[in-house]
Amino acid sequence: MSLPLAELVRNMPKAELHIHIEGSLEPELIFALAKRNHVKLAYASVEALRAAYAFTDLQSFLDIYYAGASVLLEEQDFFDMTWAYLLRAHADQVRHTEIFFDPQTHTARGVPLSAVFGGIDRALQQARTELGISGALIMCFLRHLPEEQAFATLEQALPYRDKFIGVGLDSSELGHPPEKFARVFARCRELGLHLVAHAGEEGPPANIIAALDQLQVERIDHGVRCLEDPDLVRRLVRDRIPLTVCPLSNVKLRVFNQLSEHNLPALLEAGLLVTVNSDDPAYFGGYINDNFVACFAALPLQRQHAYQLAHNSFAAAFLDLPLKRKYLDEVELFFRVK
Ligand code: HPA
Ligand code: ZN
């Protein structure tokens, strides 16, 4: 049997490796939490907030994204946000998810890390038992802030060391290259944490090289601009460094003018270990399956690419080998019978 492509990509088992949990806050939940917590928003209605989601670049998005996160105050808020995402991910046949969060966005407002870790982790535990989804947390440092503040955040997070598997680097790429965080990433490496960083989204290939050489990251988030540097592409292929690509995000933030111009097919053609992810689904027009369906409609992608992307998502995940094997076997079986 051969399913239509859209059905195939919707139904195939997959992992999501690039999702900012604060970017899963839907306008309706933002308003509900604002009411519950007596937080005043700068927008009069859900519709007015949605209408403001007309971004011109990364920074114009980040300004609204941080405003949306201002409604998160209590442990239950972090649980509700994460649980809503996990239900959507489950519906999209996500078996495993590695979730980014931005602790500094919350501690700067006086929200204790116990509420952040407590709420997100409780949702992940419940997803494991009730939905059969495995998940893990990656704590991101905000790169527009000084490295000393990243060190302070790491220190505060150490009591919760068992609740996160790695660290990442997000926020404004331009003007804040990876090398700014070389010392704190070295410390995280000593602590046995996995390392990833956003690079080559708006910034040049040099940022991808710096993330590899100076931060020693294991995956690159976005990384789509690597194609401008053939030597870098050869290195990424040789070392099997995954790229967690977010196609709808790239269009919304104008990294590409339209989805039909996205370089996902070229990245795959180059032999790169590419994955497809949602980034900030509430802001960028959809969850992981919306990304898959839109890409397979707009780009020259076929069944073998669907298989490759499903396979890559688990190959690139920070999973222990038996569980990784189990998920990869499920991908093989799915593509044998569908
Ligand atoms: N890029 C950088 N920082 C971010 C993003 C992104 O796409 N989403 C949330 N924080
Ligand atoms: Zn991102």
Short mmCIF file of N, CA, C and O in Angstrom, two decimals, residues 230-283:
data_model
loop_
_atom_site.label_atom_id
_atom_site.label_comp_id
_atom_site.label_asym_id
_atom_site.label_seq_id
_atom_site.Cartn_x
_atom_site.Cartn_y
_atom_site.Cartn_z
N PRO A 230 30.85 25.44 1.17
CA PRO A 230 30.98 24.02 0.81
C PRO A 230 31.90 23.23 1.74
O PRO A 230 31.64 22.05 2.01
N ASP A 231 32.97 23.86 2.24
CA ASP A 231 33.87 23.15 3.18
C ASP A 231 33.12 22.79 4.46
O ASP A 231 33.28 21.70 5.01
N LEU A 232 32.30 23.72 4.91
CA LEU A 232 31.51 23.48 6.13
C LEU A 232 30.51 22.35 5.89
O LEU A 232 30.33 21.48 6.76
N VAL A 233 29.89 22.34 4.73
CA VAL A 233 28.93 21.27 4.42
C VAL A 233 29.63 19.91 4.48
O VAL A 233 29.13 18.97 5.09
N ARG A 234 30.83 19.85 3.86
CA ARG A 234 31.58 18.58 3.89
C ARG A 234 31.87 18.15 5.33
O ARG A 234 31.74 16.98 5.67
N ARG A 235 32.22 19.11 6.15
CA ARG A 235 32.51 18.79 7.56
C ARG A 235 31.26 18.30 8.30
O ARG A 235 31.31 17.32 9.05
N LEU A 236 30.13 18.98 8.09
CA LEU A 236 28.89 18.60 8.77
C LEU A 236 28.43 17.20 8.35
O LEU A 236 27.92 16.42 9.15
N VAL A 237 28.65 16.90 7.05
CA VAL A 237 28.28 15.57 6.55
C VAL A 237 29.22 14.52 7.14
O VAL A 237 28.76 13.49 7.67
N ARG A 238 30.52 14.80 7.08
CA ARG A 238 31.53 13.85 7.57
C ARG A 238 31.30 13.53 9.05
O ARG A 238 31.32 12.37 9.45
N ASP A 239 31.04 14.57 9.84
CA ASP A 239 30.90 14.37 11.29
C ASP A 239 29.46 14.06 11.71
O ASP A 239 29.18 13.97 12.90
N ARG A 240 28.59 13.93 10.73
CA ARG A 240 27.18 13.64 11.01
C ARG A 240 26.59 14.56 12.08
O ARG A 240 25.96 14.12 13.04
N ILE A 241 26.82 15.86 11.91
CA ILE A 241 26.26 16.86 12.83
C ILE A 241 24.82 17.15 12.38
O ILE A 241 24.60 17.64 11.27
N PRO A 242 23.85 16.87 13.24
CA PRO A 242 22.46 17.14 12.82
C PRO A 242 22.15 18.63 12.74
O PRO A 242 22.70 19.43 13.49
N LEU A 243 21.27 18.97 11.81
CA LEU A 243 20.70 20.32 11.71
C LEU A 243 19.22 20.21 12.03
O LEU A 243 18.50 19.46 11.36
N THR A 244 18.76 20.94 13.04
CA THR A 244 17.32 20.92 13.35
C THR A 244 16.67 22.10 12.62
O THR A 244 16.68 23.22 13.10
N VAL A 245 16.12 21.80 11.47
CA VAL A 245 15.58 22.84 10.57
C VAL A 245 14.10 23.08 10.88
O VAL A 245 13.37 22.15 11.23
N CYS A 246 13.69 24.34 10.75
CA CYS A 246 12.32 24.75 11.08
C CYS A 246 11.76 25.55 9.91
O CYS A 246 11.84 26.80 9.89
N PRO A 247 11.18 24.88 8.91
CA PRO A 247 10.83 25.55 7.65
C PRO A 247 9.81 26.68 7.78
O PRO A 247 10.03 27.76 7.22
N LEU A 248 8.71 26.47 8.51
CA LEU A 248 7.70 27.54 8.59
C LEU A 248 8.25 28.74 9.36
O LEU A 248 7.96 29.89 9.02
N SER A 249 9.07 28.49 10.36
CA SER A 249 9.75 29.56 11.09
C SER A 249 10.61 30.38 10.13
O SER A 249 10.57 31.62 10.14
N ASN A 250 11.37 29.70 9.29
CA ASN A 250 12.27 30.39 8.36
C ASN A 250 11.51 31.30 7.40
O ASN A 250 12.02 32.35 7.02
N VAL A 251 10.30 30.91 7.02
CA VAL A 251 9.51 31.77 6.14
C VAL A 251 8.95 32.95 6.92
O VAL A 251 9.04 34.10 6.49
N LYS A 252 8.41 32.68 8.12
CA LYS A 252 7.83 33.77 8.93
C LYS A 252 8.88 34.81 9.30
O LYS A 252 8.58 36.00 9.39
N LEU A 253 10.10 34.36 9.55
CA LEU A 253 11.16 35.31 9.95
C LEU A 253 12.00 35.75 8.75
O LEU A 253 13.06 36.35 8.92
N ARG A 254 11.52 35.41 7.57
CA ARG A 254 12.11 35.90 6.31
C ARG A 254 13.55 35.46 6.07
O ARG A 254 14.34 36.20 5.47
N VAL A 255 13.87 34.28 6.54
CA VAL A 255 15.16 33.68 6.17
C VAL A 255 15.04 33.22 4.70
O VAL A 255 16.00 33.27 3.94
N PHE A 256 13.82 32.77 4.33
CA PHE A 256 13.45 32.48 2.93
C PHE A 256 12.17 33.24 2.63
O PHE A 256 11.32 33.39 3.50
N ASN A 257 12.03 33.71 1.38
CA ASN A 257 10.85 34.50 1.03
C ASN A 257 9.58 33.68 1.03
O ASN A 257 8.52 34.14 1.43
N GLN A 258 9.69 32.45 0.54
CA GLN A 258 8.53 31.56 0.56
C GLN A 258 9.01 30.12 0.69
O GLN A 258 10.17 29.81 0.41
N LEU A 259 8.06 29.27 1.09
CA LEU A 259 8.45 27.89 1.39
C LEU A 259 9.02 27.19 0.16
O LEU A 259 9.93 26.36 0.27
N SER A 260 8.49 27.53 -1.02
CA SER A 260 8.98 26.88 -2.25
C SER A 260 10.45 27.22 -2.53
O SER A 260 11.08 26.58 -3.37
N GLU A 261 10.98 28.23 -1.82
CA GLU A 261 12.39 28.60 -1.99
C GLU A 261 13.28 28.03 -0.88
O GLU A 261 14.48 28.30 -0.84
N HIS A 262 12.68 27.27 0.04
CA HIS A 262 13.46 26.74 1.16
C HIS A 262 14.52 25.75 0.66
O HIS A 262 14.28 25.03 -0.31
N ASN A 263 15.67 25.72 1.33
CA ASN A 263 16.74 24.83 0.86
C ASN A 263 16.71 23.43 1.47
O ASN A 263 17.68 22.68 1.34
N LEU A 264 15.58 23.05 2.08
CA LEU A 264 15.49 21.70 2.65
C LEU A 264 15.85 20.59 1.66
O LEU A 264 16.64 19.70 1.99
N PRO A 265 15.33 20.63 0.41
CA PRO A 265 15.73 19.57 -0.54
C PRO A 265 17.24 19.57 -0.80
O PRO A 265 17.85 18.50 -0.90
N ALA A 266 17.84 20.76 -0.88
CA ALA A 266 19.29 20.84 -1.14
C ALA A 266 20.09 20.33 0.06
O ALA A 266 21.13 19.68 -0.10
N LEU A 267 19.60 20.60 1.26
CA LEU A 267 20.28 20.10 2.47
C LEU A 267 20.27 18.57 2.48
O LEU A 267 21.28 17.92 2.79
N LEU A 268 19.11 18.01 2.15
CA LEU A 268 18.98 16.54 2.10
C LEU A 268 19.87 15.97 1.00
O LEU A 268 20.58 14.98 1.20
N GLU A 269 19.85 16.63 -0.14
CA GLU A 269 20.64 16.19 -1.30
C GLU A 269 22.14 16.17 -0.97
O GLU A 269 22.88 15.31 -1.44
N ALA A 270 22.55 17.13 -0.13
CA ALA A 270 23.97 17.22 0.26
C ALA A 270 24.37 16.11 1.23
O ALA A 270 25.55 15.96 1.54
N GLY A 271 23.38 15.36 1.71
CA GLY A 271 23.69 14.26 2.64
C GLY A 271 23.77 14.70 4.09
O GLY A 271 24.28 13.98 4.94
N LEU A 272 23.21 15.88 4.37
CA LEU A 272 23.22 16.38 5.75
C LEU A 272 22.16 15.68 6.58
O LEU A 272 21.12 15.27 6.08
N LEU A 273 22.44 15.56 7.87
CA LEU A 273 21.51 14.90 8.79
C LEU A 273 20.46 15.93 9.25
O LEU A 273 20.53 16.47 10.34
N VAL A 274 19.52 16.20 8.36
CA VAL A 274 18.52 17.25 8.59
C VAL A 274 17.29 16.69 9.28
O VAL A 274 16.87 15.56 8.97
N THR A 275 16.69 17.49 10.17
CA THR A 275 15.40 17.13 10.74
C THR A 275 14.43 18.30 10.53
O THR A 275 14.87 19.44 10.34
N VAL A 276 13.13 18.01 10.60
CA VAL A 276 12.10 19.05 10.45
C VAL A 276 11.42 19.25 11.80
O VAL A 276 11.05 18.28 12.46
N ASN A 277 11.26 20.52 12.18
CA ASN A 277 10.75 20.86 13.51
C ASN A 277 9.90 22.12 13.45
O ASN A 277 9.91 22.84 12.44
N SER A 278 9.21 22.43 14.58
CA SER A 278 8.27 23.55 14.54
C SER A 278 8.80 24.86 15.12
O SER A 278 8.22 25.91 14.87
N ASP A 279 9.85 24.83 15.94
CA ASP A 279 10.46 26.04 16.53
C ASP A 279 9.52 26.70 17.54
O ASP A 279 9.67 26.48 18.75
N ASP A 280 8.60 27.54 17.07
CA ASP A 280 7.65 28.25 17.94
C ASP A 280 6.27 28.12 17.31
O ASP A 280 5.78 29.07 16.67
N PRO A 281 5.65 26.96 17.47
CA PRO A 281 4.47 26.64 16.65
C PRO A 281 3.30 27.61 16.80
O PRO A 281 2.58 27.83 15.83
N ALA A 282 3.12 28.21 17.97
CA ALA A 282 1.98 29.11 18.14
C ALA A 282 2.18 30.41 17.36
O ALA A 282 1.21 31.13 17.09
N TYR A 283 3.42 30.72 17.03
CA TYR A 283 3.73 31.99 16.37
C TYR A 283 3.99 31.86 14.87
O TYR A 283 3.90 32.83 14.13
#
